[in-house]
Coordinates of C-alpha atoms in Angstrom, one line a residue:
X1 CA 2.9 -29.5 -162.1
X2 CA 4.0 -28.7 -158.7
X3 CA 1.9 -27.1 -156.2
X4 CA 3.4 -24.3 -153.6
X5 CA 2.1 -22.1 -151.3
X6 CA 3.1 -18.6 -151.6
X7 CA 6.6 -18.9 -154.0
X8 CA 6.9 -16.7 -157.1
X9 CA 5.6 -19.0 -160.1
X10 CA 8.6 -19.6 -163.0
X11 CA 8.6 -17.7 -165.9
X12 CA 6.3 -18.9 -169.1
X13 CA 6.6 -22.5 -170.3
X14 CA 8.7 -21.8 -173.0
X15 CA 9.4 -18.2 -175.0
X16 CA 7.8 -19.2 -178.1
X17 CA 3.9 -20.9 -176.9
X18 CA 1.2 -21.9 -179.2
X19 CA -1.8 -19.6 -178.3
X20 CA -4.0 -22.1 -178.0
X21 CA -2.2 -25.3 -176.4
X22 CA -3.2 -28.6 -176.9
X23 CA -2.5 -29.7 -173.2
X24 CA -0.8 -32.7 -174.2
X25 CA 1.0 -33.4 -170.6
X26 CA 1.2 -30.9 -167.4
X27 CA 3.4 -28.3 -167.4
X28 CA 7.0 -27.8 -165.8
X29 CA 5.6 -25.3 -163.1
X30 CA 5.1 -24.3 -159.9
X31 CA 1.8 -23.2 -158.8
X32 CA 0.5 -21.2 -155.9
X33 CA -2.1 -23.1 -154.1
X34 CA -4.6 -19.8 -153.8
X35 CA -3.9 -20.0 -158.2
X36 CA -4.4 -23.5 -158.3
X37 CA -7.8 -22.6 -157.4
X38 CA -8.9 -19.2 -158.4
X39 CA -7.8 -20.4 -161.6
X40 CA -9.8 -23.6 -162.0
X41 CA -12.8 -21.5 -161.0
X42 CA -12.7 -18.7 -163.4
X43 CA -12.1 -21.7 -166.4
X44 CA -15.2 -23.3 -164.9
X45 CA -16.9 -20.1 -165.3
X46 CA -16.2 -20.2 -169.1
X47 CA -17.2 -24.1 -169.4
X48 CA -20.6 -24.0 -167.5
X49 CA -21.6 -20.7 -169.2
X50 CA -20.8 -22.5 -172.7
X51 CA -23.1 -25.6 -171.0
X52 CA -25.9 -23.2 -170.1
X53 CA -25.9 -21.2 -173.8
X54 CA -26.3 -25.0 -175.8
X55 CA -28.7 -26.5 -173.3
X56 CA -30.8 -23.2 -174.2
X57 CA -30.4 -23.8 -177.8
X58 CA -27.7 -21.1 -179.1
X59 CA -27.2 -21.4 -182.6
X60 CA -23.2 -21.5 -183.1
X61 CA -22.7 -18.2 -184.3
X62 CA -24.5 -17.1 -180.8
X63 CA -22.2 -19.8 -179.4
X64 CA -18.8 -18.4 -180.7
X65 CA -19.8 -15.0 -179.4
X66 CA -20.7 -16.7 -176.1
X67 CA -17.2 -18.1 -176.0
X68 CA -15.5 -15.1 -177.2
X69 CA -17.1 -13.1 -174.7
X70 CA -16.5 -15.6 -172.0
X71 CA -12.8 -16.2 -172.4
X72 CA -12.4 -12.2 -172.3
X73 CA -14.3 -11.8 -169.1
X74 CA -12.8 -14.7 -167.3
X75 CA -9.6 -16.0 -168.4
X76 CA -7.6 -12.5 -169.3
X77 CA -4.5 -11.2 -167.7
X78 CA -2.7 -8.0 -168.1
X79 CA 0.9 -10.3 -168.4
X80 CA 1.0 -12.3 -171.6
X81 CA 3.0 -15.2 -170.2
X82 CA 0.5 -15.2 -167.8
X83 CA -2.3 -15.9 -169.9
X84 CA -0.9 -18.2 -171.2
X85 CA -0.2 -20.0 -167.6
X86 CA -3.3 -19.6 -166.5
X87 CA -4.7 -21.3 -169.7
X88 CA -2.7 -24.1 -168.9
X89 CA -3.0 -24.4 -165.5
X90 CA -6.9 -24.0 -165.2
X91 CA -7.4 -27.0 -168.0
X92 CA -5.1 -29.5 -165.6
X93 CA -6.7 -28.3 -162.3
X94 CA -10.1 -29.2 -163.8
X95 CA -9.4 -32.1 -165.4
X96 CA -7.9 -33.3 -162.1
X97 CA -11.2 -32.1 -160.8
X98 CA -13.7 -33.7 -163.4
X99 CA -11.9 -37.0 -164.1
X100 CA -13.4 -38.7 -161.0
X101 CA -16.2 -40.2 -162.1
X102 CA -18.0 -41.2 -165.6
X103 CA -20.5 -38.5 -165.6
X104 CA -18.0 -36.0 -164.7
X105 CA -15.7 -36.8 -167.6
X106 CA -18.3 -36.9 -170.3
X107 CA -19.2 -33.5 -169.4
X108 CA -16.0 -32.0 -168.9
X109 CA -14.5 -34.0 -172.3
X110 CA -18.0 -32.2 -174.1
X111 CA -17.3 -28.4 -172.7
X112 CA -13.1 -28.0 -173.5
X113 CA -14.1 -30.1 -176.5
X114 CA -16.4 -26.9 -177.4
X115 CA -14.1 -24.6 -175.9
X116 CA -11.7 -25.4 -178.6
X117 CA -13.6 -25.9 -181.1
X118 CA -15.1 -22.1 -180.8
X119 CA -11.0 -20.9 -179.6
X120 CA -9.9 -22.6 -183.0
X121 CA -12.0 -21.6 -185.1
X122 CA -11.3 -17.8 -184.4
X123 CA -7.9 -17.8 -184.6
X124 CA -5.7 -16.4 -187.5
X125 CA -5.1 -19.3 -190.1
X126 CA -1.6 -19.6 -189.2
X127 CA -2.2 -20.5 -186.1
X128 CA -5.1 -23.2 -187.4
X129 CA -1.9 -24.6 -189.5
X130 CA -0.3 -24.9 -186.9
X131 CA -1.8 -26.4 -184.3
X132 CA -2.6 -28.9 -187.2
X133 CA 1.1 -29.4 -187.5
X134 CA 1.2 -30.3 -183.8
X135 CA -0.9 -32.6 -184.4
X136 CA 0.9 -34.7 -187.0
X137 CA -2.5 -34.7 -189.3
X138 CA -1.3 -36.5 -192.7
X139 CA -3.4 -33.6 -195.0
X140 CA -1.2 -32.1 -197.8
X141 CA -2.0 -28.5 -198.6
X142 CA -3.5 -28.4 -202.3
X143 CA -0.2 -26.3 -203.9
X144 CA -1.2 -23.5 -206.3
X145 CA -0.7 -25.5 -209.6
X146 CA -3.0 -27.8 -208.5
X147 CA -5.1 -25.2 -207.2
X148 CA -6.0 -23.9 -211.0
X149 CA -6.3 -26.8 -212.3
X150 CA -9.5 -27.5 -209.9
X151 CA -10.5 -23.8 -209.1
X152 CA -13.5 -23.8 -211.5
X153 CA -14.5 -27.1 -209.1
X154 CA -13.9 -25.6 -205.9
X155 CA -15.9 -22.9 -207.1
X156 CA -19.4 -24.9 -207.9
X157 CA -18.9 -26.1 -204.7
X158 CA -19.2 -22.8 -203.1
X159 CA -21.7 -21.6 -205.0
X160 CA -23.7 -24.8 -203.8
X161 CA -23.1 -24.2 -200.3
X162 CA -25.2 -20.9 -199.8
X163 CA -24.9 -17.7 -200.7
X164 CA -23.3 -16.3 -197.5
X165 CA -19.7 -18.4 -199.2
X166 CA -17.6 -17.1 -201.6
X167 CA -18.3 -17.8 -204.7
X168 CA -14.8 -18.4 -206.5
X169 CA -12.3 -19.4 -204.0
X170 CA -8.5 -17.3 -204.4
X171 CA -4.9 -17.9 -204.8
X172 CA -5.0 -16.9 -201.0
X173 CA -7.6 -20.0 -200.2
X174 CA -6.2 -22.6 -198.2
X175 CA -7.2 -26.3 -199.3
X176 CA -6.1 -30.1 -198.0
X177 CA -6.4 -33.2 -199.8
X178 CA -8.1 -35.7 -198.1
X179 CA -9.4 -39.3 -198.2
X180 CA -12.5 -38.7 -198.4
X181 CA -13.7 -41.5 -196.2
X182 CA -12.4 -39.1 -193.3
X183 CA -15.1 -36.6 -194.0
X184 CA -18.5 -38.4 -195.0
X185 CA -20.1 -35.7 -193.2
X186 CA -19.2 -33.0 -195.9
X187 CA -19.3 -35.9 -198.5
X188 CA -22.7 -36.4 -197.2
X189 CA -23.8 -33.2 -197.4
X190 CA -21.9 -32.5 -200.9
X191 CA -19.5 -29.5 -199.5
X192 CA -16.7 -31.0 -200.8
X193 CA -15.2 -31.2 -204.6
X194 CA -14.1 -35.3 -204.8
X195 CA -11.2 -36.2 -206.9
X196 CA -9.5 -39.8 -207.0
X197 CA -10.7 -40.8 -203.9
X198 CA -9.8 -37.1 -202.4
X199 CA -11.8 -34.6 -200.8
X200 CA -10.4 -30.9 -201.6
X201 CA -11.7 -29.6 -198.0
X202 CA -10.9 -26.0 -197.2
X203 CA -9.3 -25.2 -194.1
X204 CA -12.8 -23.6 -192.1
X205 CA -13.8 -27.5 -192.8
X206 CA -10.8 -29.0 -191.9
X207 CA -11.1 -27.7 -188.2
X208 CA -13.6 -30.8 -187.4
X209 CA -11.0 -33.3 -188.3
X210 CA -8.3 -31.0 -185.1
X211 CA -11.0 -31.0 -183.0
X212 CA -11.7 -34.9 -183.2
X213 CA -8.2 -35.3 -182.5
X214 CA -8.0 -32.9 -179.8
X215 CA -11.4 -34.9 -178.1
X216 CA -9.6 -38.4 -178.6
X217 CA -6.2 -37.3 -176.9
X218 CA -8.0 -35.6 -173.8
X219 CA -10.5 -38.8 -173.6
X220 CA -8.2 -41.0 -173.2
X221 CA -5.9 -38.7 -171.2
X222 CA -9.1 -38.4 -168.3
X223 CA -8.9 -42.1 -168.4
X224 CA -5.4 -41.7 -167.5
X225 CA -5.5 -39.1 -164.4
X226 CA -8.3 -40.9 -163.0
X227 CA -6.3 -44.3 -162.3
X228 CA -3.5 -41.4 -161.1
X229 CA -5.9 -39.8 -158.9
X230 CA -7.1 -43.3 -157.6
X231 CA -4.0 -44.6 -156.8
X232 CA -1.8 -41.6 -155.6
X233 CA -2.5 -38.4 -155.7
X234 CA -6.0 -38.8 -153.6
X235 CA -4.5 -40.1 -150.7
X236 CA -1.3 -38.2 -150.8
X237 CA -3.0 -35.1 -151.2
X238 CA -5.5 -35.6 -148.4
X239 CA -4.7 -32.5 -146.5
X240 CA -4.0 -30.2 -149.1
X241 CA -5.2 -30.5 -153.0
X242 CA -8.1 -33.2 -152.2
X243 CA -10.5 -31.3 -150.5
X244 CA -9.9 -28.7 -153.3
X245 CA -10.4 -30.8 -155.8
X246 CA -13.9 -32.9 -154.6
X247 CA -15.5 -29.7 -154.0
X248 CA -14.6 -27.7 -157.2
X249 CA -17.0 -30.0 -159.7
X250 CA -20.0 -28.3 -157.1
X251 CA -19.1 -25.5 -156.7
X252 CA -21.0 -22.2 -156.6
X253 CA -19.6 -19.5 -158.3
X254 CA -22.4 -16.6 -157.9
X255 CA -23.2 -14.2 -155.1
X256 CA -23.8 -16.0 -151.8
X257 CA -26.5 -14.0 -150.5
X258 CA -25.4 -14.6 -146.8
X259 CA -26.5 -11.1 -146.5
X260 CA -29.8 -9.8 -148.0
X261 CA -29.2 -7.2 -150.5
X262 CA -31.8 -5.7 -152.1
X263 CA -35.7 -6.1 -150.7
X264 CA -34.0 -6.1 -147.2
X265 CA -36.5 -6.9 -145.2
X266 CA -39.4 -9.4 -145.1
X267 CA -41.8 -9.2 -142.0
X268 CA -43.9 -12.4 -140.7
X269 CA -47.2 -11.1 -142.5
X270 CA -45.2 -11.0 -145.5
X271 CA -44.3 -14.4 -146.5
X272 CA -47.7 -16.1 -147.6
X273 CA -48.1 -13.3 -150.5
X274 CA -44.3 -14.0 -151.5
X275 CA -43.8 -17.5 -151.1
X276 CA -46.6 -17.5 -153.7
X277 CA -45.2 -14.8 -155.9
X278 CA -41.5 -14.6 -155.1
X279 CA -40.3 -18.4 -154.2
X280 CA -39.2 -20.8 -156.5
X281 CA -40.4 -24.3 -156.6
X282 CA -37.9 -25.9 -153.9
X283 CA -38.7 -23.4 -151.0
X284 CA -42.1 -22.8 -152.0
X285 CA -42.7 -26.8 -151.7
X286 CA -40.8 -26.9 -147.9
X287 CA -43.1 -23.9 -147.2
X288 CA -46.4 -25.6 -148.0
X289 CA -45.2 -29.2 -146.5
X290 CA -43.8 -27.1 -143.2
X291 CA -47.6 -25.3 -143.4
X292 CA -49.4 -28.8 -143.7
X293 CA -47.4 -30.6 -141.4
X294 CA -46.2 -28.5 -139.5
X295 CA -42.8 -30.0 -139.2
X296 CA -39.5 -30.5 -141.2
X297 CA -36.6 -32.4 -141.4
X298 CA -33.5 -31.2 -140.4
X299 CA -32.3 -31.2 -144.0
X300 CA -35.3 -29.0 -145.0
X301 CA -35.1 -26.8 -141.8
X302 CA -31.4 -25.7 -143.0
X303 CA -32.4 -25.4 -147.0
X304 CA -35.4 -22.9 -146.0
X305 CA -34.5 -21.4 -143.1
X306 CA -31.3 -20.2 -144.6
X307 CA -32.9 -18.9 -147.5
X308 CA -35.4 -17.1 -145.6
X309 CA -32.4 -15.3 -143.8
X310 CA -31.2 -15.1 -147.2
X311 CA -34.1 -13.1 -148.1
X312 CA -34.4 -11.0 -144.7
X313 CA -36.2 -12.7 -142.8
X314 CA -34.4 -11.2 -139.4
X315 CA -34.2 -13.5 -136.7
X316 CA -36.9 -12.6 -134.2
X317 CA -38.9 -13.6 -136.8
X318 CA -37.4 -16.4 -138.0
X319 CA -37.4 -17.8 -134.2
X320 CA -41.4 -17.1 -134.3
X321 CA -41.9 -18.2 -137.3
X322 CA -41.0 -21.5 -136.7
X323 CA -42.1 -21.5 -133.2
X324 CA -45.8 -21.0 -134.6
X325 CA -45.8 -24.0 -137.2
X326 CA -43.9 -26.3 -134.8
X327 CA -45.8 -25.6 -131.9
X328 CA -48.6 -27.4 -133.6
X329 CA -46.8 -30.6 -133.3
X330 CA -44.2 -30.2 -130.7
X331 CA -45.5 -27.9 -128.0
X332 CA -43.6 -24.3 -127.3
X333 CA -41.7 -25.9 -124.7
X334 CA -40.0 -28.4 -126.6
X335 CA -39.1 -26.2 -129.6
X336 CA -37.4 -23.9 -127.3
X337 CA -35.3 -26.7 -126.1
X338 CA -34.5 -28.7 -129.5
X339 CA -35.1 -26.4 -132.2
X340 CA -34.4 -22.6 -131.4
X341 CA -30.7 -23.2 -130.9
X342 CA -30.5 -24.0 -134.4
X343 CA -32.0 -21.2 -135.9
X344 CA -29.8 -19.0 -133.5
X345 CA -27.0 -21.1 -134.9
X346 CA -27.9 -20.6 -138.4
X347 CA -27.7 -16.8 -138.2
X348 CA -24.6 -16.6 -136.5
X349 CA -25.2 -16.0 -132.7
X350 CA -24.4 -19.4 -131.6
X351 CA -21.4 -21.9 -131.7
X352 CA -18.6 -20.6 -134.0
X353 CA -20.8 -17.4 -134.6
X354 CA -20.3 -18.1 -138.5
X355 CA -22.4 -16.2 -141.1
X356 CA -23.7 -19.0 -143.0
X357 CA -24.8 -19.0 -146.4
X358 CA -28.2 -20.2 -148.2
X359 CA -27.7 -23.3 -150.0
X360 CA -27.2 -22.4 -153.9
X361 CA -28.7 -24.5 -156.6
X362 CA -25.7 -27.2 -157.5
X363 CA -25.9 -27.7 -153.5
X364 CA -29.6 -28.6 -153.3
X365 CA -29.5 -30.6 -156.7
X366 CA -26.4 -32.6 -155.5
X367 CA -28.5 -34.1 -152.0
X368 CA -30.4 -36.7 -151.4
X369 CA -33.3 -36.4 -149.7
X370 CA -34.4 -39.4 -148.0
X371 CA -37.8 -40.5 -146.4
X372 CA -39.8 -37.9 -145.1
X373 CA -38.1 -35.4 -146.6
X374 CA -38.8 -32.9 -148.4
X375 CA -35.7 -30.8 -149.1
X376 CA -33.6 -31.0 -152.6
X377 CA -34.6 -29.8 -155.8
X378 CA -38.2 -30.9 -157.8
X379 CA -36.7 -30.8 -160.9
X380 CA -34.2 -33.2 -160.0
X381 CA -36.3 -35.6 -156.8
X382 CA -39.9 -35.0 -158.0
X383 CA -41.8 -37.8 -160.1
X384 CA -43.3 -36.7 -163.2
X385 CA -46.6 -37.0 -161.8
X386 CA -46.0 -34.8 -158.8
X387 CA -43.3 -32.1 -160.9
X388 CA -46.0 -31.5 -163.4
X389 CA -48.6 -30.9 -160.5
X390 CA -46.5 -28.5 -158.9
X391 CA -45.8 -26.7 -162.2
X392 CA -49.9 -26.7 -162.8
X393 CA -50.5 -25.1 -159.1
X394 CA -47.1 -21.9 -159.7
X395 CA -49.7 -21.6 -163.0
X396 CA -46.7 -23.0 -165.9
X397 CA -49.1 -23.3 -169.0
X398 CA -49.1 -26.6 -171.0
X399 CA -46.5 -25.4 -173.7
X400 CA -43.9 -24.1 -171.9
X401 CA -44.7 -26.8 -169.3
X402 CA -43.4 -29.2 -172.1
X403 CA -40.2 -27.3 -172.5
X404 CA -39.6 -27.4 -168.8
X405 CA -40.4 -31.5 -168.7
X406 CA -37.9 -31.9 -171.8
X407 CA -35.1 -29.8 -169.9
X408 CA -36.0 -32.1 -166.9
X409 CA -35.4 -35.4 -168.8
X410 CA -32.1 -34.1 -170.2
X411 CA -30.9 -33.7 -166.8
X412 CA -31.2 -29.7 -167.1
X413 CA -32.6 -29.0 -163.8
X414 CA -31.3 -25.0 -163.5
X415 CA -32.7 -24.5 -166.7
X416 CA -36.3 -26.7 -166.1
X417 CA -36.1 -23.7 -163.2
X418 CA -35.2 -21.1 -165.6
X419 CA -38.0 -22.1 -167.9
X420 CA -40.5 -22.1 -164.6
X421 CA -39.4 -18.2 -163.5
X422 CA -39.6 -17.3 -167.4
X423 CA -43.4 -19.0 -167.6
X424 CA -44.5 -17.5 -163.9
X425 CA -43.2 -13.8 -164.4
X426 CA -43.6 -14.2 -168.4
X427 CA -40.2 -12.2 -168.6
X428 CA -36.7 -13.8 -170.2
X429 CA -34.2 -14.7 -168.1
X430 CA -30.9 -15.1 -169.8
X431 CA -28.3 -15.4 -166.9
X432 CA -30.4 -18.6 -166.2
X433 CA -30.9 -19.3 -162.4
X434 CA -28.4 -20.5 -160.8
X435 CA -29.6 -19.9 -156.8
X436 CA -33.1 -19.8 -155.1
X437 CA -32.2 -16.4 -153.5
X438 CA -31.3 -14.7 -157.2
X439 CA -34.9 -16.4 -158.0
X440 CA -36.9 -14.5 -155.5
X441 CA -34.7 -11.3 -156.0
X442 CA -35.5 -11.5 -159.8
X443 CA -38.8 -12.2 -158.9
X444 CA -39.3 -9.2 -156.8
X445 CA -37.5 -7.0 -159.4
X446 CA -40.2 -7.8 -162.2
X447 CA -43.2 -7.6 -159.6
X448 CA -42.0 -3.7 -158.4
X449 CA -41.3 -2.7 -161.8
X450 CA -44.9 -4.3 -162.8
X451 CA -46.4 -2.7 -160.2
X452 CA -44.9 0.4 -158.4
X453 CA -46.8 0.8 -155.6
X454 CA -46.1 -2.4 -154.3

């Protein structure tokens, strides 16, 4: 796959294209640079909304209509052969992107893994054959003479299963022989009629066995581009692709709230009442430590500061704002001279003059705070001791307190968060929160609606 910067892409791969490929090696194409990334992003739109509906405990028909809905919104194009390049080239891009480390690969192998799965599953079942064709699987399909002779069988089966199946299974059914030590979870779970050492599995069972083949071939296949990437294409790339590449697996893909948009304005005598109602955990906790100590880190001065512009905090304000708390510590005099350029900076009016934007959540989680700081995210840098604490004092009750801790040992931080906002405002919150800004803007939505006259 080679990578241009503004030529005309070839035509499709080939005329005749599996609609659901198998990404056995990268394609014969060349790909516009600003492609190579808008379409890795909209793909990783798909996989973490897939991550975010099974950590929240989607049962899989909730999940296939996740998926469905997903693909539609993200990965469509009006062109056909399109579509079908852009399917393509979004699965290499990220798993370019997402074979650089362990952690990286397990999640990315788990998510297209699902992806499939979900895609296979509802496509026509000519399609299912034959992407099971492609895949070489050694199951003969059960011919029709066979079929009567073991239709009364197939039937009980059925009938055992529940009553959502079909009870007697038709001429039209589709069933494989095979060894039945290949399936002991249906043996297991007696969904399958056994027959001289065969299972007769139909072909909405068979798809486990295509999707176990697909998640061997791209596991060892991530193995694979990551020696690539080590060796060559890192280094050779260093200008171009590279910094593309490392900052994809983090990146932010919602509003960037560099601009406040919607409760425009907050005012000095406003922030005590909504850094208790409106903050979430992270900024609330650099608000209380900048209160008590009257001093943060530079890493905690750019996380809050910048999400108090995010949430209109105009800089006047800002500049007094921290005047007052570090003139405690510091003396007026000396903030002027080593602090207030950097809050100028921050909004814009210093230096390059550039807008910056408040840090999302993948930002905060991904940094490491060090001693004496107190920026990053709680979920993710707190101890259990002190989390649970902090969780007590926003007022999370026990139970859901428990759900929060179990998200937090699963490595769930956005949705320990989610959980919090859901507990604090007790009101659902099924985009999940993916940014402290959207926190206190959802926060502020529910407290208006609550109470008008606020």
């Amino acid at each position: 796959m080679e990578i241009v910067r503004s030529q005309r892409r070839t035509p499709a791969v080939a005329d005749v294209v599996l609609s659901l490929p198998l990404y056995r090696s990268a394609p014969e194409l060349q790909v516009r640079l600003e492609d190579f990334e808008l379409f890795a992003i909209d793909r990783l739109r798909v996989l973490k909304g897939i991550s975010d509906g099974l950590s929240r405990g989607k049962k899989p028909d909730e999940v296939e209509t996740l998926v469905r809905d997903l693909w539609k919104s993200n990965m469509s194009h009006p062109q056909a052969s399109e579509f079908i390049n852009k399917d393509i080239i979004s699965h290499f891009v990220l798993r370019l992107v997402y074979c650089r480390t362990e952690e990286l690969r397990k999640w990315f192998l788990s998510m297209e893994t699902t992806l499939f799965r979900y895609r296979f599953r509802l496509k026509s079942s000519d399609v299912q054959r034959a992407l099971m064709a492609e895949f070489d699987l050694p199951y003969k399909a059960v011919s029709n003479a066979e079929f009567e002779n073991v239709k009364e069988k197939l039937g009980q089966v059925a009938d055992s299963i529940g009553p959502k199946k079909k009870s007697m299974p038709n001429a039209d059914t589709i069933f494989y022989k095979v060894p039945f030590e290949e399936v002991p979870e249906l043996v297991a779970g007696r969904r399958v009629f056994l027959l001289k050492g065969y299972a007769y599995v139909a072909m909405n069972q068979v798809s486990s066995l295509v999707v176990t083949r697909f998640r061997s071939h791209l596991s060892k296949a991530l193995v694979l581009t990551n020696r690539k990437w080590t060796s060559t294409i890192r280094e050779r790339e260093a200008d171009r692709l590279t910094p593309i590449v490392e900052s994809l697996s983090t990146s932010y893909l919602g509003p960037d709230y560099s601009q406040p948009r919607e409760f425009a304005e907050i005012s000095l005598k406003d922030i005590d009442q909504v850094a208790k109602s409106s903050f979430p955990l992270c900024m609330r906790h650099l608000f209380e430590k900048l209160r008590e100590d009257h001093h943060l880190k530079h890493g905690g001065r750019m996380q809050f500061g910048l999400f108090l512009k995010g949430v209109g905090l105009k800089l006047d304000d800002a500049l007094a704002f921290w005047k007052a708390e570090f003139s405690h510590k510091i003396g007026a005099e000396r903030f002027d001279k080593e602090y207030a350029y950097g809050i100028r900076h921050n909004y814009g009016k210093e230096g390059k003059r550039t807008d910056y934007t408040p840090y999302s959540c993948q930002k905060i989680i991904s940094s490491t705070p060090g001693v004496g700081d107190h920026h990053g995210c709680p979920f993710r840098h707190f101890s259990e001791e002190n989390l649970r604490a902090a969780l007590g004092k926003m007022g999370v009750g026990n139970r859901p307190m428990e759900d929060v801790m179990d998200k937090v040992r699963n490595r769930h931080y956005q949705l320990a968060c989610t959980l919090t906002f859901e507990a604090v405002h007790g009101s659902s919150c099924d985009a999940g929160i993916n940014h402290p800004n959207q926190y206190f803007i959802d926060s502020q939505k529910i407290l208006q609606k609550n109470n008008p006259t606020l």
